[in-house]
Structure formats: structure tokens, C-alpha cells
Coordinates of C-alpha atoms and ligand atoms in Angstrom, one line a residue:
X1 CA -24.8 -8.8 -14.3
X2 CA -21.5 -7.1 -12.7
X3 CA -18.5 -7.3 -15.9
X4 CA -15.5 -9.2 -15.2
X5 CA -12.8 -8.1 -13.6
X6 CA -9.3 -8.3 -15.0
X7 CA -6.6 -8.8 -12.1
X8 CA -3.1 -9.2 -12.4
X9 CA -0.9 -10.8 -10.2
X10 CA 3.0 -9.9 -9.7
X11 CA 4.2 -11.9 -7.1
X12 CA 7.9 -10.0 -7.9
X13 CA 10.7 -11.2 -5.2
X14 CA 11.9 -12.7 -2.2
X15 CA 8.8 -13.1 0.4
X16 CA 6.3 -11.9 -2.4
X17 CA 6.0 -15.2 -4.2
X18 CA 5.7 -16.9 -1.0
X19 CA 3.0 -14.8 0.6
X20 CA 1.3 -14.1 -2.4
X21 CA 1.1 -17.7 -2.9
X22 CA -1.5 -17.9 0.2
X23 CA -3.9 -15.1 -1.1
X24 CA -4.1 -16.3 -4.3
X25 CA -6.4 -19.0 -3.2
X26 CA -8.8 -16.3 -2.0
X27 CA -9.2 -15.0 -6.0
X28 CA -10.8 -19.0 -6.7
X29 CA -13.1 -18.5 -3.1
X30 CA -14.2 -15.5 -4.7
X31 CA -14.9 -16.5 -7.9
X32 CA -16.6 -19.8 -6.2
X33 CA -18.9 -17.6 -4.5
X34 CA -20.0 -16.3 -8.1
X35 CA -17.9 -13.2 -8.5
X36 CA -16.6 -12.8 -12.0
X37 CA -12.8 -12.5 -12.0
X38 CA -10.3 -12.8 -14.7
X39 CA -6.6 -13.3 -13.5
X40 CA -3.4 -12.7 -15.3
X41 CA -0.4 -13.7 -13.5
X42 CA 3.2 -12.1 -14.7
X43 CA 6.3 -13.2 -13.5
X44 CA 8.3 -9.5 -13.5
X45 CA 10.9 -9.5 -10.9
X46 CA 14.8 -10.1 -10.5
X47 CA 14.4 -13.6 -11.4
X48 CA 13.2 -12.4 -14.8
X49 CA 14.8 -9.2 -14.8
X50 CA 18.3 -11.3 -14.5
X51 CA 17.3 -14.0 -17.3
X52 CA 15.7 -11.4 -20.0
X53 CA 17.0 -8.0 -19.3
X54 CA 13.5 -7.0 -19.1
X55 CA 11.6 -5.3 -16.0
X56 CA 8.2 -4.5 -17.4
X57 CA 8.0 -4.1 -21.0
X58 CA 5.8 -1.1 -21.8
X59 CA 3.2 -3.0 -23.9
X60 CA 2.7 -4.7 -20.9
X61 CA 2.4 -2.0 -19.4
X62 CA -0.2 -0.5 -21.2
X63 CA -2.0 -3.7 -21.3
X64 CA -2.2 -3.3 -17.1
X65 CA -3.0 0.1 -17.9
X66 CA -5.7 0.0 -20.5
X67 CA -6.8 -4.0 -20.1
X68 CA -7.0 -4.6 -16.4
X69 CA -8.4 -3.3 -13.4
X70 CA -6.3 -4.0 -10.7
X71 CA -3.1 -5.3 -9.7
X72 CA -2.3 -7.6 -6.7
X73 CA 1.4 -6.5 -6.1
X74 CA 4.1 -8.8 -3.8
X75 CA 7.3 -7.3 -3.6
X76 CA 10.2 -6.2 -5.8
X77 CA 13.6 -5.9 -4.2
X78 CA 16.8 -8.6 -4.7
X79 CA 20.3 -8.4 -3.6
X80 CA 21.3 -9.5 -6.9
X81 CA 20.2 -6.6 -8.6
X82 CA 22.1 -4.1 -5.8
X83 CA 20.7 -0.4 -8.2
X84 CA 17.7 -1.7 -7.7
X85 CA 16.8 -0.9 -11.1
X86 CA 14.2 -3.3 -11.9
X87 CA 12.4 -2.6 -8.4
X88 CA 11.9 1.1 -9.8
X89 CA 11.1 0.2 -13.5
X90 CA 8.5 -2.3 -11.9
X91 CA 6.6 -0.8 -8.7
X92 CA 7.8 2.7 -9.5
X93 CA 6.6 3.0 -13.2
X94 CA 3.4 1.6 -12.0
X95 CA 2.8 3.9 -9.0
X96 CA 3.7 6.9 -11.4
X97 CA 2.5 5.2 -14.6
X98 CA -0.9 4.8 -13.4
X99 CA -1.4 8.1 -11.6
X100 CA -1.5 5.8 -7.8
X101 CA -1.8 9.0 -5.7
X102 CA -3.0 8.0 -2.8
X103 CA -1.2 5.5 -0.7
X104 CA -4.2 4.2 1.8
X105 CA -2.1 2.3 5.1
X106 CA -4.5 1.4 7.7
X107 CA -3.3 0.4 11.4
X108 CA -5.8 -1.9 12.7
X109 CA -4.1 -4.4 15.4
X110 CA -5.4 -7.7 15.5
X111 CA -7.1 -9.8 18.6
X112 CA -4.0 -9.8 21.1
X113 CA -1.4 -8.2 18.5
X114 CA -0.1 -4.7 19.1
X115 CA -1.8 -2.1 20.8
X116 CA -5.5 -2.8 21.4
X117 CA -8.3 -0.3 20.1
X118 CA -6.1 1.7 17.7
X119 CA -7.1 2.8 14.6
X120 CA -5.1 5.0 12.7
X121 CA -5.1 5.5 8.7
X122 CA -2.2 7.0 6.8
X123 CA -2.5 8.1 3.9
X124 CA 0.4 8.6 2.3
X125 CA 1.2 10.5 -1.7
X126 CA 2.3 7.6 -3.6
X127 CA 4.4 9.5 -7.0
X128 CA 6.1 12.1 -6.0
X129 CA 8.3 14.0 -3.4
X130 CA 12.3 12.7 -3.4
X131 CA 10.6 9.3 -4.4
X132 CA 9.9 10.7 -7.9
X133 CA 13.7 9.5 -8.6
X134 CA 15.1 13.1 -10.3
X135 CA 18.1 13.3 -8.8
X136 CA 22.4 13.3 -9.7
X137 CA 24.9 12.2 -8.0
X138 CA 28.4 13.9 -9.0
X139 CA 31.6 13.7 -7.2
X140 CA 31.4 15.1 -3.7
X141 CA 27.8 16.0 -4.4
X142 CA 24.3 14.5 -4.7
X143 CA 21.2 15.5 -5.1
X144 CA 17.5 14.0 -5.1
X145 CA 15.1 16.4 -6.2
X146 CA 11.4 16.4 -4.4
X147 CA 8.9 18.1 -6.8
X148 CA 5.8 18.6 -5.4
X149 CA 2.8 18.9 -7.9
X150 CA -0.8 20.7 -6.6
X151 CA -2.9 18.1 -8.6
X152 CA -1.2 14.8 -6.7
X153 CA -1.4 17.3 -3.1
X154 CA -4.6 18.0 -4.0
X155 CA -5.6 14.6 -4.8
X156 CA -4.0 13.1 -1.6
X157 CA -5.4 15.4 0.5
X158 CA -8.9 15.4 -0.8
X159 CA -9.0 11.3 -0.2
X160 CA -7.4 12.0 3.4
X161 CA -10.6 14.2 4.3
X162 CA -13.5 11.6 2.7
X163 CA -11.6 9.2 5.2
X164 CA -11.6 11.1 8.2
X165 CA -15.4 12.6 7.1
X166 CA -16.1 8.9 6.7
X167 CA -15.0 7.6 9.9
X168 CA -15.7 10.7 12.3
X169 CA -12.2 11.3 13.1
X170 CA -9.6 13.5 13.3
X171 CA -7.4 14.2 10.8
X172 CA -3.3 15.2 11.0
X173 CA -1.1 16.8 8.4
X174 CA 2.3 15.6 8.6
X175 CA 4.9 18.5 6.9
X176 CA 8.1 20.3 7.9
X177 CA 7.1 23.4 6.0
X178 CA 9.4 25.0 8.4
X179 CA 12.2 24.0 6.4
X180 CA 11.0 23.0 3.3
X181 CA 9.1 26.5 2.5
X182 CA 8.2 25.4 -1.1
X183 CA 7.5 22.1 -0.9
X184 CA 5.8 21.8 1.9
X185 CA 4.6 25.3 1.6
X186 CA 2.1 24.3 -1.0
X187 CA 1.1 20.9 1.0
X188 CA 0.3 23.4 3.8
X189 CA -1.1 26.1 1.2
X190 CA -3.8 23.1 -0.3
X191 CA -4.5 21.4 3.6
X192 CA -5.5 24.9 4.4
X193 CA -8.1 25.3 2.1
X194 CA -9.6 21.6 2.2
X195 CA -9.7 22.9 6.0
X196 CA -11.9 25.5 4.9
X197 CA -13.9 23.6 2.7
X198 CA -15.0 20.6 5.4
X199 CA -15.5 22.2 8.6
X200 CA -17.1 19.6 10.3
X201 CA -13.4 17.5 9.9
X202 CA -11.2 18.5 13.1
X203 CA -8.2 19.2 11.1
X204 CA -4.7 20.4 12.3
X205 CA -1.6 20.3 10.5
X206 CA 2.0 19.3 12.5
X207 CA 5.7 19.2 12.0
X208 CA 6.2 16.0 11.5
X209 CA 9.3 15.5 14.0
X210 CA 6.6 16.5 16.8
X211 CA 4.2 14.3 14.9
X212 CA 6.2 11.5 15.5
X213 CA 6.7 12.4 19.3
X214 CA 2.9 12.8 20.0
X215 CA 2.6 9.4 17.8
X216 CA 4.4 7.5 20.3
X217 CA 3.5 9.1 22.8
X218 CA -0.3 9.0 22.5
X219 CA -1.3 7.4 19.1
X220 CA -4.8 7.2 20.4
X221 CA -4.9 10.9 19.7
X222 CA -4.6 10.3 15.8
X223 CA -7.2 9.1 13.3
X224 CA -6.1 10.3 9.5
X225 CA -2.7 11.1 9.1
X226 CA -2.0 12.6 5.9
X227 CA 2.0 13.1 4.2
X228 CA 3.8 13.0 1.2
X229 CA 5.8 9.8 -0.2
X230 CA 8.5 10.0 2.1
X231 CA 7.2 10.8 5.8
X232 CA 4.1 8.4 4.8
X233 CA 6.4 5.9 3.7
X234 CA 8.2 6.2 7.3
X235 CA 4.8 7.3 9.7
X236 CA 3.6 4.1 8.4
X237 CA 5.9 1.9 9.7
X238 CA 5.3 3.2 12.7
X239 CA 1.8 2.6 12.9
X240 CA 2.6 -0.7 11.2
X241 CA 5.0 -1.7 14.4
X242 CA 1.5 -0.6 16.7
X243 CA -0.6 -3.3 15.1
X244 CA 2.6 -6.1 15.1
X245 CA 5.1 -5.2 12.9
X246 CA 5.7 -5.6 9.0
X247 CA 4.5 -8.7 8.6
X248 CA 0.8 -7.6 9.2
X249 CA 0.7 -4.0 7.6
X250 CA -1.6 -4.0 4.6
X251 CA -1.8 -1.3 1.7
X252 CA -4.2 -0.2 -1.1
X253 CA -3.2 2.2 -3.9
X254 CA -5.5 4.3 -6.4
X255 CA -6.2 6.8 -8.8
X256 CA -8.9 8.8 -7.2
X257 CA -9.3 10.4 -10.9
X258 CA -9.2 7.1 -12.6
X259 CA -7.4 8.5 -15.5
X260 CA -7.3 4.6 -16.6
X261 CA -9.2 1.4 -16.7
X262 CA -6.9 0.0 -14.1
X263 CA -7.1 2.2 -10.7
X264 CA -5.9 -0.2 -8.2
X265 CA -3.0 -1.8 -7.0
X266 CA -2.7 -3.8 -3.7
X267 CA 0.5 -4.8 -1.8
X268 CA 1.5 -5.6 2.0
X269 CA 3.7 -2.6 3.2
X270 CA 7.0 -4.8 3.6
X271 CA 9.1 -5.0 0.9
X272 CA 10.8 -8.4 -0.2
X273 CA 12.4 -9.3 2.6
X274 CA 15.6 -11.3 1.5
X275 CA 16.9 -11.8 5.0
X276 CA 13.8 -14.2 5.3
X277 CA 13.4 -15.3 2.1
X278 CA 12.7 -19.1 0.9
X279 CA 12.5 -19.7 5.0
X280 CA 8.8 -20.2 5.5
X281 CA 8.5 -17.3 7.6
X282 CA 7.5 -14.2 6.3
X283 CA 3.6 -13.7 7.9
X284 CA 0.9 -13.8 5.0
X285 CA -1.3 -11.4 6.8
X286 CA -0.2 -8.2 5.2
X287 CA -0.5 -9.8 1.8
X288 CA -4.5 -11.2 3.1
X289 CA -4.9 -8.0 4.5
X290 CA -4.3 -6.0 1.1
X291 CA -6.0 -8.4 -1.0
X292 CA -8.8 -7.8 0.9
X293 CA -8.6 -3.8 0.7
X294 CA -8.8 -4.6 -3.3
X295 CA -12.5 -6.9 -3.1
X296 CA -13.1 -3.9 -0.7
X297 CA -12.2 -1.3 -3.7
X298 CA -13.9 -3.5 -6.5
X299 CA -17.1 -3.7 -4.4
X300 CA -17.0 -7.2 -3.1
X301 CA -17.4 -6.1 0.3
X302 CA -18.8 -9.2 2.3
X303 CA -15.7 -10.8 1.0
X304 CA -13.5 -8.1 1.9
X305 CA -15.2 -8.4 5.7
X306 CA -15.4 -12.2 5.7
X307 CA -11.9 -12.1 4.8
X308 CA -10.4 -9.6 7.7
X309 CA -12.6 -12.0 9.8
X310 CA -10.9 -14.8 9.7
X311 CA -7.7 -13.1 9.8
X312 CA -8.6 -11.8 13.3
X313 CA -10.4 -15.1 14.1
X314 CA -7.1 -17.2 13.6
X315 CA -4.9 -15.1 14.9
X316 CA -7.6 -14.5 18.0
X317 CA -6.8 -18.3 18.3
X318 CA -3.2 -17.8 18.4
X319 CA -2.3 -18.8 15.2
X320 CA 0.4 -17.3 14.6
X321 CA 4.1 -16.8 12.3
X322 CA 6.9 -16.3 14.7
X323 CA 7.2 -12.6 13.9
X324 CA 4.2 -12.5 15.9
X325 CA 5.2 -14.6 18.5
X326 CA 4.0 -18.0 16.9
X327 CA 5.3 -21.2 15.1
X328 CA 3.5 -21.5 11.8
X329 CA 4.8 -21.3 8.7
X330 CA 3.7 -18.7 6.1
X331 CA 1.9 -21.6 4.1
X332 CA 0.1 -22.9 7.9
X333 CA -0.7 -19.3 8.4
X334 CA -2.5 -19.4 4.7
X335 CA -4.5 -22.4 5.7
X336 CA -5.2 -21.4 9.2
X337 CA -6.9 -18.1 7.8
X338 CA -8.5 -19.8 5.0
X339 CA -10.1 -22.4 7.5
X340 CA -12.2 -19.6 8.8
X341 CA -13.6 -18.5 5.6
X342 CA -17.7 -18.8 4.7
X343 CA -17.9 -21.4 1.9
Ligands
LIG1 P1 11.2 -1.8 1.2 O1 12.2 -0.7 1.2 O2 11.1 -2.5 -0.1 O3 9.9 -1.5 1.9 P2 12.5 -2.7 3.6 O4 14.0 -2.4 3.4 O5 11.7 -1.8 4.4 O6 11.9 -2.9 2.2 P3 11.4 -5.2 4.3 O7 11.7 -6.2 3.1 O8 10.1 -4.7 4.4 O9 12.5 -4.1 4.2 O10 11.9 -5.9 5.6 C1 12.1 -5.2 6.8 C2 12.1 -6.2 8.0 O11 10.8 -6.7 8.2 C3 13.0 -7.4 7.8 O12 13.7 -7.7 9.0 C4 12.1 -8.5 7.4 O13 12.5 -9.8 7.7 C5 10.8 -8.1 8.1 N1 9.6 -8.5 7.3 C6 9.2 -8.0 6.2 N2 8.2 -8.6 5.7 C7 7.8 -9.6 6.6 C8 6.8 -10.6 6.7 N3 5.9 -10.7 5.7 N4 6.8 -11.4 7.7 C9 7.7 -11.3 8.7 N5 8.7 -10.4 8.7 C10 8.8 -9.5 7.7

């Protein structure tokens, strides 16, 4: 009999709560269709942050770390907390904490949504680069440091060509090694040899200011597209605005290593959204969409499929949140989806 699985649930801030609220219905489906699945919800987030002065305490960290095996992640972010400060000690010390390298940001558009017959995958290093947060800032002069290490390139890179083996495709390199010689010198160094070492993927790195060009221009062309923590972060909302904008972008993030129990974590690619927040209209899809990713990851994979089916078969029917052109509410959107699920 398959062990249970420990999930825990951050819904975090602004739009998370609220779209995190429609895919947790999908963890009692599951379990209704006899998967075993433990959940642990924990309410980290501004609201919190501001009441306690805590953002995640470390032995909860280490109970994610050691006593769970995935994480369904909203969004951290609040105007309240302008530094941001608990967003990083949250998301960041996660991503870092648990060794996340690889950042997996598919671009699939949905039945009349974005640009038909795409299908483009970023994947995108998830610790490191000028994200890694070691930085100063000194009067009249800042600096944020990028350190680039060859495990996490490695790593990212190694996932990037199981995906494009996997699916056929081509796969793209995104790097300005131009300019940054040691940096992206040793993303180019690593891509090289992974080159070597799978021959049968088409493989060609690109500066990524063409990158985004050709992208535009012709993003049938691209397959895999594989970057650090900063041009993934920005390629992918790119190919997020292909397949209908923020609302629908979905993300999964793991360990490929799995230096822990927990090797997981699933969030939508927007962030918290304030300027929408508490309105009823932040799209639940990218949220669905991730959650699905995870059953994907943990090996439910009907339910993953059954799950991206009836997002595309409601929104094939036009149901639809306004950022998409439609009328429903994040909560109608929920049920409309849920509506076409297998009981
Ligand atoms: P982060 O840096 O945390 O990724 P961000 O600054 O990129 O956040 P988001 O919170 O992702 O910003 O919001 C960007 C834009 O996308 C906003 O206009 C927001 O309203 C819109 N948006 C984000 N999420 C959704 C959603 N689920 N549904 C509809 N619109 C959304």
C-alpha cells in the first residue's frame, strides 16, 4: 500500500488565500478517490508576520523539511510589510532551504486562451544568481551579488535535458555570457558538456536579449528554455502572457537530489497580487494548474490529467475570470473546474 503523504499548505497573502482556497478542495477529491494524504495547513504570511513577529520559525522549518513531502505554496508579498522581509524569510528560505533547484514553468495555453499549439517549458534555477539576496547597499552605492554554484547549474541543466529528451524537443540556453564572463561563463562551460553528453537533444545556447526577440517573434521555434533565477523568472512571464497572462501560469519546484524528505513545492507563477486582492478576481487556474503539477510529481498522475482536463474543459466552455475575458469570480471559477472532475 502507497505511504501517506504529508502536504502542507501556505496559503501566505493577498490572492494566495483566495486561490488556494479553490484547490484545496482537490486534496479531499483526491483522498476520496483512495489516495492517502495527510494535510497540514500553516498560516505564515504578513497577517501573521505583523501579529507575532514571526515568518517561519525554523522548527517549523525543519519539520517541512524532515516531516513532509510537499508544499502547496500561495503567495507571499503585502504592502504592509514594504522590505518585504517576511516574503524572503518565507518563500526564499524554503527555495534555498530545501535545495529547490529547478524551477519547472510550463506554457501550455488553454482551449481559446493565448496562442494556440504552443508548448514551451522553462526551466528556470530556483536559489541562486542575484536572487540569492547577498548584497549591500551603501550611500551612493549598491550592490547585489549573483553567485553562481556548478552543483545548482549542473542540476538545472541536467533536469532541462530529461525534459527536452522527454518531449522530443529542442532545447535553448538563455545567458549573456558576453557580459557576465564568470557567471555565465560557467552556465555556458556546464550546457556545453551536457551538450556533449546527449547528442540526440538539439541543443543551442543564446543571448538572452536575442532570446527574447526570437521568443516574440517566433515562440513556436522554442521547446525547453533553460536560465538562471533571474532571466527564468522574467522569460517566464513571457511565455506566461502566451498562454493568457498571470492568472493561468502554473509552477512546480524540486530537489532533483532530494537531499530531504520534502522535494516539492508547488505555486502559481503570480505573486500576491494586492492590487486585486479581497476582490474576487484573481483566476484560480494557476493555483489548479500547480496543484496538479504536485499529484503529477507524487505519482497521482490520472488525477494530475483529470485535473488539467477540466481546467481546459471549463474554460473550453468559456468559463472564464475577467482577466481572461470572462465574468466569474475566483470562487465560480473553482466550482466551474471542479464540475468537470471524475467522481
Ligand atoms: P512577484 O514579484 O511576487 O511575482 P509581481 O510583482 O510579479 O509579484 P503579481 O502579484 O504577480 O506581481 O501581479 C502582477 C499582475 O498580475 C497584477 O496586475 C495582478 O493583478 C495580476 N495577477 C496576478 N495574479 C493574478 C491572478 N491570479 N488572476 C488575475 N490577475 C492576476
Amino acid at each position: 500500500m502507497d505511504s501517506v503523504i504529508r502536504m502542507a499548505l501556505i496559503p501566505g497573502d493577498g490572492v494566495g488565500p483566495e486561490v488556494m482556497a479553490e484547490a484545496e478542495p482537490l486534496l479531499d477529491w483526491i483522498r476520496a478517490r483512495g489516495r492517502r494524504l495527510e494535510v497540514l495547513r500553516l498560516p505564515y504570511g504578513a497577517d501573521h508576520f505583523l501579529t507575532t513577529g514571526e515568518t517561519l520559525p525554523e522548527s517549523v522549518f525543519q519539520d517541512l523539511r524532515d516531516g513532509c513531502d510537499a508544499i502547496l505554496f500561495g503567495a507571499v508579498g503585502d504592502p504592509r510589510v514594504p522590505d518585504g522581509r517576511h516574503a524572503e524569510e518565507i518563500l526564499l528560505r524554503l527555495r534555498q532551504g530545501l535545495d529547490l533547484t529547478v524551477n519547472f514553468r510550463p506554457c501550455r495555453p488553454l482551449p481559446g486562451v493565448g496562442q494556440a499549439g504552443l508548448h514551451i517549458e522553462v526551466f528556470r534555477e530556483n536559489t541562486e544568481g542575484p536572487y540569492g539576496l547577498q548584497g549591500s547597499t551603501e550611500p551612493g552605492r549598491a550592490v547585489d551579488m549573483a553567485v553562481h554554484t556548478e552543483p545548482a547549474v549542473r542540476r538545472l541543466l541536467e533536469a532541462a535535458f530529461a525534459g527536452a529528451a522527454a518531449r522530443g524537443c529542442a532545447l535553448t540556453l538563455a545567458h549573456k555570457a558576453n557580459v557576465l564572463k564568470h557567471g555565465h561563463g560557467l552556465w555556458v562551460r556546464v550546457f556545453q558538456e551536457l551538450c556533449a553528453a546527449h547528442p540526440q537533444v538539439p541543443a543551442r545556447g543564446m543571448h538572452a536579449d536575442i532570446l527574447l526577440c526570437a521568443l516574440v517573434q517566433d515562440p513556436r521555434s522554442f521547446g525547453v528554455i533553460a536560465a538562471d533565477n533571474y532571466l527564468g523568472d522574467l522569460i517566464s512571464d513571457l511565455t506566461a502572457a502566451f498562454a493568457g497572462g498571470m492568472g493561468t501560469a502554473p509552477s512546480l519546484s524540486w530537489a532533483p537530489h532530494r537531499p530531504f524528505r520534502c522535494a516539492a513545492l508547488a505555486e502559481p507563477v503570480h505573486g500576491s497580487a494586492p492590487d486585486i486582492a479581497g476582490s474576487g478576481l484573481a483566476n484560480p487556474v494557476g493555483m489548479i494548474l500547480s496543484t496538479a503539477l504536485l499529484f503529477r510529481h507524487l505519482g497521482w498522475k490520472p488525477e494530475a490529467q483529470a485535473v488539467e482536463g477540466a481546467v481546459a474543459e471549463a474554460i473550453g466552455r468559456g468559463m472564464k475570470t475577467r482577466d481572461l475575458g470572462g465574468s466569474l469570480s475566483t470562487a465560480d471559477m473553482g466550482t466551474a473546474i471542479r464540475s468537470h472532475l471524475p467522481r
